[in-house]
Coordinates of C-alpha atoms in Angstrom, one line a residue:
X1 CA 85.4 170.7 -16.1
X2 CA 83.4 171.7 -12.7
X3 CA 80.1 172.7 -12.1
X4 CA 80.8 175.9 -11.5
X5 CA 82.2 176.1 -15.2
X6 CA 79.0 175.7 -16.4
X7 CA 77.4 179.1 -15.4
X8 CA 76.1 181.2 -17.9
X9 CA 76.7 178.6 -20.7
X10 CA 73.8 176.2 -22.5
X11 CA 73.5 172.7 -21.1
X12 CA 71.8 170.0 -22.2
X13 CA 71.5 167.2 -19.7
X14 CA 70.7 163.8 -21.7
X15 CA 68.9 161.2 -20.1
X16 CA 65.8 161.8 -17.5
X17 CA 66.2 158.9 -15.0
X18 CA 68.5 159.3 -11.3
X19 CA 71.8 160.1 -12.6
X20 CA 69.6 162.5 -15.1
X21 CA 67.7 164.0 -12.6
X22 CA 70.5 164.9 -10.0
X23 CA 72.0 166.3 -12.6
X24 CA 69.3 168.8 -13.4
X25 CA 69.6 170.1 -9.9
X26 CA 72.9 170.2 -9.7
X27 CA 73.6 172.5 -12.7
X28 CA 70.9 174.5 -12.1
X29 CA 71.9 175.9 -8.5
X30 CA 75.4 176.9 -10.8
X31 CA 73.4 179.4 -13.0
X32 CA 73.6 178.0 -16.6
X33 CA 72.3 180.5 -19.4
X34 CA 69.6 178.1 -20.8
X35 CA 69.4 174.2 -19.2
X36 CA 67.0 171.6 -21.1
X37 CA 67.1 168.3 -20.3
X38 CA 66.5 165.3 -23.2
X39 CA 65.3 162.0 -23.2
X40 CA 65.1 159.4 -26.0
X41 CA 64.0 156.5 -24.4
X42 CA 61.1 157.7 -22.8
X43 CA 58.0 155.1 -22.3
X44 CA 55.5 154.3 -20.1
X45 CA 57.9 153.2 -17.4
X46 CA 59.3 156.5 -17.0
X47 CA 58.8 158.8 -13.6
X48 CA 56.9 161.9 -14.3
X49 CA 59.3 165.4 -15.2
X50 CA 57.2 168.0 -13.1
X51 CA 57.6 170.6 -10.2
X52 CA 61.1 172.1 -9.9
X53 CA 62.4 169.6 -12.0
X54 CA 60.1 171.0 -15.0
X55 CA 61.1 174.8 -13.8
X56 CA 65.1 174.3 -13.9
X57 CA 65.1 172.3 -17.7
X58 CA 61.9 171.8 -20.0
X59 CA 62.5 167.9 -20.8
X60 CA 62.2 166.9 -25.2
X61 CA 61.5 164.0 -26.3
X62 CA 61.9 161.8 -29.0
X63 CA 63.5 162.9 -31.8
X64 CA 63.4 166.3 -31.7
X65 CA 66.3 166.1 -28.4
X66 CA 69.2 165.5 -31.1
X67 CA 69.0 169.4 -32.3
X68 CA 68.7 170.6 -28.4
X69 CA 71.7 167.9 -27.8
X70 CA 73.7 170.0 -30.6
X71 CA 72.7 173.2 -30.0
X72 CA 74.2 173.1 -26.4
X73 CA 78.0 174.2 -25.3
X74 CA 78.0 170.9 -23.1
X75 CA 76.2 167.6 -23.4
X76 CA 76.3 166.1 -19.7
X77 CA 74.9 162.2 -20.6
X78 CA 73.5 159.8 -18.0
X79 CA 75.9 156.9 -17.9
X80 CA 73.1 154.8 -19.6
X81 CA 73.9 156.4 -22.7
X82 CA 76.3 153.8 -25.1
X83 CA 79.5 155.0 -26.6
X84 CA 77.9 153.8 -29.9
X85 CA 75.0 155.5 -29.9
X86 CA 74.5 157.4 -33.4
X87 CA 73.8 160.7 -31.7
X88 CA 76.4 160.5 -29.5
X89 CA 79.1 160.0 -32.4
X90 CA 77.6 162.7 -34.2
X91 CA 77.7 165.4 -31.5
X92 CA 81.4 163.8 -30.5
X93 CA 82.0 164.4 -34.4
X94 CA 80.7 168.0 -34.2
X95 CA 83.5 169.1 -31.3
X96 CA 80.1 169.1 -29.1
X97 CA 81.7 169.0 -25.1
X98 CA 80.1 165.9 -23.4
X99 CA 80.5 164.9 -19.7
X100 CA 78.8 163.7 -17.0
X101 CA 78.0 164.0 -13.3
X102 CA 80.3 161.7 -12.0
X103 CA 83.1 163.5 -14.2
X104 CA 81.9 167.4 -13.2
X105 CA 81.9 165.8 -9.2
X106 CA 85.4 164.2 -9.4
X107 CA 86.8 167.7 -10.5
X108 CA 85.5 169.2 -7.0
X109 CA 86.1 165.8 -4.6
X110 CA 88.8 163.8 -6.5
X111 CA 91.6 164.2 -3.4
X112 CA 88.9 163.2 -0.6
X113 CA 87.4 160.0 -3.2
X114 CA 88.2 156.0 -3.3
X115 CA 87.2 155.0 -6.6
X116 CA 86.7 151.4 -7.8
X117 CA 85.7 149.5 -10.5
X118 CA 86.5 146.2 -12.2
X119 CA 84.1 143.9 -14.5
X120 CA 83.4 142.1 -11.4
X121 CA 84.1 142.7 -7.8
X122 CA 83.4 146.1 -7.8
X123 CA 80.6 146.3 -5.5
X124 CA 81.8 143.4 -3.0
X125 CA 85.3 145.3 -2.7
X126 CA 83.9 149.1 -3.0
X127 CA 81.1 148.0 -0.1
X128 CA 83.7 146.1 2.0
X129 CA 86.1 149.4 1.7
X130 CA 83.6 151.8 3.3
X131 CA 82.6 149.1 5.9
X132 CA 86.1 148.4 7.2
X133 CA 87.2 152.4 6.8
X134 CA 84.2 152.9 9.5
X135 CA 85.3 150.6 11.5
X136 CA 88.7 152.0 12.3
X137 CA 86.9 155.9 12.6
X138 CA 87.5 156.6 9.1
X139 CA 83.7 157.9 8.7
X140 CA 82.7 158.0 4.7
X141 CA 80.1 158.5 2.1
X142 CA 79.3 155.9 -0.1
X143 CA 78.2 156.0 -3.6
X144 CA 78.1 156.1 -7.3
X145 CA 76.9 152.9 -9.5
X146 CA 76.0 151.2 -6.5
X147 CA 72.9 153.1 -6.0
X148 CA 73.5 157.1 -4.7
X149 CA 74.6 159.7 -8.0
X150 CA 77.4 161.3 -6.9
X151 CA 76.0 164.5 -7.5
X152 CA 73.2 163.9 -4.6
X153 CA 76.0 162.6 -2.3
X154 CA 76.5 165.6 0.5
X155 CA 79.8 166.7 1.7
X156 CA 81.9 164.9 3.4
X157 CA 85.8 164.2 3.9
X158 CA 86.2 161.0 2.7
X159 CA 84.2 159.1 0.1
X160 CA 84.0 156.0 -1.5
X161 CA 82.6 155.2 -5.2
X162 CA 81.2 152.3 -7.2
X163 CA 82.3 153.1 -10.1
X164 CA 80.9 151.5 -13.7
X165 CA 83.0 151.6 -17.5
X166 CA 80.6 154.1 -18.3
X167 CA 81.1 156.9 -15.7
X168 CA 84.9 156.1 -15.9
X169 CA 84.8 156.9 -19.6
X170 CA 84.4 160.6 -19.3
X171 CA 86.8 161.6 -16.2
X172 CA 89.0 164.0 -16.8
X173 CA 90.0 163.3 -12.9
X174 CA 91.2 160.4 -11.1
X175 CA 90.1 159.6 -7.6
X176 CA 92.9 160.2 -5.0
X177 CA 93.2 155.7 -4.7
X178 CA 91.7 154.5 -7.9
X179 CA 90.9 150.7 -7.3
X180 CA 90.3 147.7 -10.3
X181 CA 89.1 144.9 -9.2
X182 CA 89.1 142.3 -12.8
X183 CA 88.9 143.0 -16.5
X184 CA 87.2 140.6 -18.4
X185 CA 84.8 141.1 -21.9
X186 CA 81.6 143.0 -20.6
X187 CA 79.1 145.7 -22.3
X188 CA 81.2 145.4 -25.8
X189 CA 77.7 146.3 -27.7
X190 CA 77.5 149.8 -25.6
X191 CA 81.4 150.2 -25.6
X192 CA 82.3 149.4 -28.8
X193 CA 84.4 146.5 -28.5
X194 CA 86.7 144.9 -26.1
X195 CA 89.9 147.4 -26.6
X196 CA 87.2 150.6 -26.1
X197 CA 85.7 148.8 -22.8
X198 CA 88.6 148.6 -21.3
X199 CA 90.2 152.0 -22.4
X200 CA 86.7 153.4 -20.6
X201 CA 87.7 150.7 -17.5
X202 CA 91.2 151.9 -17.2
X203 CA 90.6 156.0 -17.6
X204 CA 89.7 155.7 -14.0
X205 CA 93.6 155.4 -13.6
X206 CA 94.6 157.8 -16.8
X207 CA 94.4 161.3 -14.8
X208 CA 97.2 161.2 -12.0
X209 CA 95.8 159.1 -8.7
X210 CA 98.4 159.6 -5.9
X211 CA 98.1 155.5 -5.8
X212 CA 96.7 152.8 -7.7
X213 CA 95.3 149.7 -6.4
X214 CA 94.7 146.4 -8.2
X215 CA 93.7 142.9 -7.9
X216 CA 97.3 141.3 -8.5
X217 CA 95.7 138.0 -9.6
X218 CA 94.4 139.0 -12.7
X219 CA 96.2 137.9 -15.4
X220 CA 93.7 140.5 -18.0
X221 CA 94.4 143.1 -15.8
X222 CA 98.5 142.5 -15.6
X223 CA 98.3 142.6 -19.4
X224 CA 96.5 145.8 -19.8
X225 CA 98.6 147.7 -17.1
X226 CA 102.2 146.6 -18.0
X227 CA 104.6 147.9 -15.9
X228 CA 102.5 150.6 -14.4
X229 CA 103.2 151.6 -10.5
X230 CA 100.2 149.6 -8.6
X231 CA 100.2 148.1 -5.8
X232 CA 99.1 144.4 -6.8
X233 CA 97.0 142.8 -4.0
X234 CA 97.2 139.3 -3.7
X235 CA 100.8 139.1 -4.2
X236 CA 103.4 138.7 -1.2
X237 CA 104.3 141.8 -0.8
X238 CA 101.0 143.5 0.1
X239 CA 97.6 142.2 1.0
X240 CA 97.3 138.4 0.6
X241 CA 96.5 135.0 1.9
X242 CA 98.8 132.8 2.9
X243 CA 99.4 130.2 5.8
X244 CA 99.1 131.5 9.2
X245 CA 100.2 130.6 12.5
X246 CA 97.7 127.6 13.1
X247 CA 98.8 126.1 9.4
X248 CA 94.7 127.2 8.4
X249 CA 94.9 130.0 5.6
X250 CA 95.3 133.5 6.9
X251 CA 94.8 137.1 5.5
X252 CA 98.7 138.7 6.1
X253 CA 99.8 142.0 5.1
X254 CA 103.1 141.8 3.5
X255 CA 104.7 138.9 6.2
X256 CA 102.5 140.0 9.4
X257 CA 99.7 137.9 9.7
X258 CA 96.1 139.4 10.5
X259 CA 93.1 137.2 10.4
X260 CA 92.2 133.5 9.6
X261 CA 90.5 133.3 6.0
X262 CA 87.7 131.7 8.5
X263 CA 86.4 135.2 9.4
X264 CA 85.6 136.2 5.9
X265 CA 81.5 135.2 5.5
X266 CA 81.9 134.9 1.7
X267 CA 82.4 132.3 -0.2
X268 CA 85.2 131.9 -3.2
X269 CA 88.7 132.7 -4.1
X270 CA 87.4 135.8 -5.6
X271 CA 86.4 136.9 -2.3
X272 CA 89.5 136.5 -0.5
X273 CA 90.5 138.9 -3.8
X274 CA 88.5 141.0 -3.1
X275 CA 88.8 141.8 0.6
X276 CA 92.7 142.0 -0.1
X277 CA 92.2 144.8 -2.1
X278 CA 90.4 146.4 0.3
X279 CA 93.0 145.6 3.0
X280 CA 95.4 147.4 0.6
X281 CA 93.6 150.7 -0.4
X282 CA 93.0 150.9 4.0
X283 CA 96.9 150.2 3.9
X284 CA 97.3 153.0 1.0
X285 CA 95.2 155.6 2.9
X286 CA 97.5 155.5 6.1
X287 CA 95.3 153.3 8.1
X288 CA 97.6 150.7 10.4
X289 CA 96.3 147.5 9.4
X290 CA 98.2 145.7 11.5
X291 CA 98.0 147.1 14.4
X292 CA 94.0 147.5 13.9
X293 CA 93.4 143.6 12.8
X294 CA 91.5 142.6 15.8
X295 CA 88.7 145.6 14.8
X296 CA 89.1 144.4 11.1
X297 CA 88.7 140.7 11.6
X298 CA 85.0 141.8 13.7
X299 CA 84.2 144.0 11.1
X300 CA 85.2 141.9 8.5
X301 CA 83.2 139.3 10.1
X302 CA 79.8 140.9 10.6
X303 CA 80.1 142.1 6.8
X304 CA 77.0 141.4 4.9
X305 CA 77.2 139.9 1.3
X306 CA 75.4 142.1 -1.3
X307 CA 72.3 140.6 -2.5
X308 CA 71.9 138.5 -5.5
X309 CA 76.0 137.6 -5.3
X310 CA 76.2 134.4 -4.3
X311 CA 73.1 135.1 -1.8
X312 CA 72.5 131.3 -0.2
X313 CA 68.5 130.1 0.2
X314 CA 67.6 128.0 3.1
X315 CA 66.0 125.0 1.5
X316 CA 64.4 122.3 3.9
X317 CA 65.9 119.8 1.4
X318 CA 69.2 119.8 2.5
X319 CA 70.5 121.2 -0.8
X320 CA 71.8 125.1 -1.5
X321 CA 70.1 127.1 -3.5
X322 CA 72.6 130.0 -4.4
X323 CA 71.0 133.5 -6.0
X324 CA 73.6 134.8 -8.4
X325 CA 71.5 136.6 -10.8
X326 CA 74.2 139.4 -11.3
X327 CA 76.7 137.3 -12.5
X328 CA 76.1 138.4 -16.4
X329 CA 79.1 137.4 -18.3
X330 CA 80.8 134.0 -18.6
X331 CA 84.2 134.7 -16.7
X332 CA 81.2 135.8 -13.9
X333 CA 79.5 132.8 -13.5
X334 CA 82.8 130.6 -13.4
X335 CA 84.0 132.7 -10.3
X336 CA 80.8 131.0 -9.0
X337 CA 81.1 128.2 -9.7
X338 CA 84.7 128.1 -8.1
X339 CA 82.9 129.3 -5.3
X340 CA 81.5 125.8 -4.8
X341 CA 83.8 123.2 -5.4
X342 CA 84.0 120.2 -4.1
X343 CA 80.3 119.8 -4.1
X344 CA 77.3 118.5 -6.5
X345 CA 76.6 121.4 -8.1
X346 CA 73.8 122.3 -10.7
X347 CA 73.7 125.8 -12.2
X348 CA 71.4 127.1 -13.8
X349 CA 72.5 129.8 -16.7
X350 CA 71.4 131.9 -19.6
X351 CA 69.4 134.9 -20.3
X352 CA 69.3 138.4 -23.1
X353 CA 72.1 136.7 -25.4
X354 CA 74.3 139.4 -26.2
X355 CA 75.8 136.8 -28.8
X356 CA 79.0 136.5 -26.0
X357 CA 81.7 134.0 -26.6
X358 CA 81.6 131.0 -24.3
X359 CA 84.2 129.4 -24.9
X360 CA 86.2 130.4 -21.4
X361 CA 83.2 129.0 -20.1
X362 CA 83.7 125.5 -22.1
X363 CA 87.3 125.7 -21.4
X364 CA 86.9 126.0 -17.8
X365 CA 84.4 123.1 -17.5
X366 CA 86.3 120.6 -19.3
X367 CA 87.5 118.7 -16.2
X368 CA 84.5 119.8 -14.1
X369 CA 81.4 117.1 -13.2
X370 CA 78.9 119.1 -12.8
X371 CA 74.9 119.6 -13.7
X372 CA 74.4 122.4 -16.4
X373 CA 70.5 123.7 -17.0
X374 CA 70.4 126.2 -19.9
X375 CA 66.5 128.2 -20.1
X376 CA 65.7 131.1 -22.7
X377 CA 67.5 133.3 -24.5
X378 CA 70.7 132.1 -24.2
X379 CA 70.8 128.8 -22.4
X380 CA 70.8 126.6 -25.7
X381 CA 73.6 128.2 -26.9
X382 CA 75.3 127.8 -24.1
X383 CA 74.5 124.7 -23.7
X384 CA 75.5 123.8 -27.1
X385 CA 78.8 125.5 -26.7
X386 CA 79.4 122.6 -23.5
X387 CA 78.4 119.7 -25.8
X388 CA 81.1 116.7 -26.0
X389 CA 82.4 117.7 -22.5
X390 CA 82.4 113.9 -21.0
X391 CA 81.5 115.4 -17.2
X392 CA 79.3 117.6 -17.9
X393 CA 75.4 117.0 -18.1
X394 CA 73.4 119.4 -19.7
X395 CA 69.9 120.1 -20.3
X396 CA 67.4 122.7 -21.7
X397 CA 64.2 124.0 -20.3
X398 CA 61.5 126.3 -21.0
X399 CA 61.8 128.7 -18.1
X400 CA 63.5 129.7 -14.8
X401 CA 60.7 127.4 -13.0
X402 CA 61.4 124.5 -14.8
X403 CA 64.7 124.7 -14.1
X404 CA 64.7 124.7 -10.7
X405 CA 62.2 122.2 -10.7
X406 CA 64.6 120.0 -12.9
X407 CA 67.3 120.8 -10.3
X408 CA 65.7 119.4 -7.7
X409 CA 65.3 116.3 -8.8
X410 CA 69.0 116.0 -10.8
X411 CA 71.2 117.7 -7.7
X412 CA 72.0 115.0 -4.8
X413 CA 71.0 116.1 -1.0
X414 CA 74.0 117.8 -0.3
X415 CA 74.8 119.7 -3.6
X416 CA 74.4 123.1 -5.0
X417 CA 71.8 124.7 -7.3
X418 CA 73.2 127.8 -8.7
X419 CA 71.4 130.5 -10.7
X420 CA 74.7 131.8 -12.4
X421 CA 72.8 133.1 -15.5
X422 CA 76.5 134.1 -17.7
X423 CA 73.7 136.5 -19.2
X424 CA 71.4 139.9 -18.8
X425 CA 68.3 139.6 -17.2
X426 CA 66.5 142.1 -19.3
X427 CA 63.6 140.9 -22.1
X428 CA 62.2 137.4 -20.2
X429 CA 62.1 140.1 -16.8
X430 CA 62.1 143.8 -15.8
X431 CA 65.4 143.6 -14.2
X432 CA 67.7 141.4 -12.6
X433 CA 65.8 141.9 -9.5
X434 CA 63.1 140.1 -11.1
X435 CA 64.9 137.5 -12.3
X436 CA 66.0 137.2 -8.5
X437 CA 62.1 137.0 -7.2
X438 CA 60.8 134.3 -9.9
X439 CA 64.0 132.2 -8.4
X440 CA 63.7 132.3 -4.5
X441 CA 59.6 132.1 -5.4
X442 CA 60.3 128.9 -7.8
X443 CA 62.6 127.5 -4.7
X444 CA 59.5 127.9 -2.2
X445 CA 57.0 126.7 -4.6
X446 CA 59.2 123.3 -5.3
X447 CA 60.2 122.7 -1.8
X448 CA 55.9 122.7 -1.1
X449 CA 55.5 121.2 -3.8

């Protein structure tokens, strides 16, 4: 389904925030019969619905958006709306049409669009793809999850997309290079379960892309795919590292050696993952790698890491305070802790406790000295869930503050403090950007302190 499909028909766009709102203008410039817009979350934190937004679709509220939701030809939901919410099953139920703007944009710009996701990575690798595209004078939008609704994006030849499980979930289109960067349990309380996340995940790849790249590595990801056509970075015969010709490890493309590993900023294996994928979909879109290496290896090295992944403090201690509030799952926070081995490390975890299983987390500890601070919702639990591990300290605190102070004083000079939460940010703070300000501003206040 386009957007041009939707003229003369009743819409009801559900949800009143960005993606909402683009929406909303979108459609309207197509000519709908009747367009109202729907929110049932709305509170005080919610922008105000006025001027043309108010003209194109009066926005309900509450309860009473259910009987507009059913009354429509098409539903187009925000991607904040869960799989399992009741109204949603119901309309689903009722035959009811329901898309969304990322689907009714990837029927118009699927051949000119990069999508990725992955349960982590996705960002890292969909961020490094656009930087390195513009640096061999492939000029590109970039978009989706990461910040910009595709349906605000302005034409352009090429684009690339963050892309989240729940704008996958209701393509009917798949990007001309589809990307996954991991699969791992994540959002199973808005999905439904682990089989229904990663059906969502994977319909990114279930409506013919011309090519398919994925991070080869992944043993999750192997499973799920089978013997589907991919090209598997990480593996010998693409993108992968390797040793090079001064015996350090290199970045190579099949055998043809590119960069040092050196030049890559970031820290962690998963890194070097994920800037092979992105060496592969360049590869996959005609680019010559090789012969453009040298203008890779600067761009690659000028690349900025995203904020609060793996974002390092300066501390006049001597230690490394590490922001890594977005790592919200277990298999997350033990790519960070990867990140830093071979050091003292303390890392500080928990938050909203989806009632996750951390057991990967205990397994993957179990030979691992290291410092483990637990603080509210979660931490106890996950604390409790490392008990009996013989290298493994652990204690509980009352807050994010605390913790931090107790790090100071447990982590030796040159160690690591890593906020690594393995859990959501939301109900001790407004967002994970929150949780990211209370953590640099309990660093400062320690260190003067």
């Amino acid at each position: 389904m386009r957007l041009s499909d939707l003229r003369g028909r009743t819409v009801a766009v559900w949800g009143a925030g960005r993606e909402g709102r683009a929406a909303v203008t979108a459609i309207a410039a197509h000519g709908p019969a009747d367009l109202v817009a729907v929110d049932d979350s709305a509170n005080f934190l919610s922008l105000p619905w006025e001027g043309a937004l108010a003209e194109a679709a009066p926005l309900v509220t509450g309860e009473d958006g259910f009987a507009r939701l059913a009354a429509a030809e098409v539903v187009v939901r925000s991607p904040g709306v869960p799989q399992t919410h009741p109204w949603l099953v119901e309309l689903r139920r009722r035959g009811v049409t329901v898309t969304q703007g990322t689907a009714l944009w990837m029927a118009d710009h699927a051949e000119r669009t990069v999508g990725v996701t992955g349960s982590k990575g996705k960002s890292t690798t969909s961020s490094l793809i656009s930087h390195l595209l513009a640096a061999v004078d492939r000029p590109n939008v970039f978009g989706g999850n990461i910040g910009v609704p595709t349906l605000d994006l302005p034409e352009a030849e090429l684009y690339v997309l963050e892309l989240s499980s729940y704008q996958c979930s209701d393509l009917t289109d798949s990007p001309r290079v589809a990307v996954v960067t991991a699969l791992f349990p994540e959002h199973l309380d808005a999905h439904g379960g682990e089989a229904e996340y990663y059906r969502d995940k994977l319909n990114l790849l279930a409506h013919g892309p011309r090519t398919v790249v994925v991070n080869g590595a992944d043993p999750r990801l192997a499973l799920e795919l089978g013997d589907r056509a991919a090209v598997r970075a990480g593996l010998p015969d693409t993108a992968h590292v390797a040793g090079g010709p001064d015996g350090t490890p290199w970045f190579h493309l099949g055998d043809r050696p590119l960069f040092p590993r050196a030049v890559l900023p970031l820290v962690g294996r998963h890194n070097e993952g994920n800037l092979c994928v992105a060496l592969a979909v360049l590869d996959a879109l005609g680019v010559d790698v090789v012969a453009r290496r040298d203008t890779l290896a600067v761009a690659v090295a000028e690349f900025q890491g995203l904020a609060h992944r793996l974002t390092e403090i300066v501390d006049p201690s001597g230690l490394t305070f590490v922001d890594d509030t977005l790592a919200t799952s277990p298999y997350a926070a033990m790519h960070a802790i990867d990140a830093y081995e071979g050091r003292p490390l303390t890392v500080i975890v928990g938050g909203a406790d989806r009632g996750l299983d951390y057991t990967p987390l205990r397994e993957h500890l179990a030979e691992r000295e290291i410092t483990v601070i637990g603080i509210p919702d979660s931490g106890a639990r996950i604390v409790e869930a490392l008990a009996g591990l013989p290298k493994v300290r652990a204690e509980v605190v009352d807050d994010l503050v605390d913790a931090v102070r107790l790090a100071r004083g447990l982590t030796p000079a040159d160690g690591v403090v890593l906020l690594s939460p393995a859990a959501p940010s939301y109900g001790r703070f407004r967002n994970f950007e929150h949780r990211s300000e209370v953590f640099a501003q309990a660093v400062r206040d320690t260190a003067a302190g």
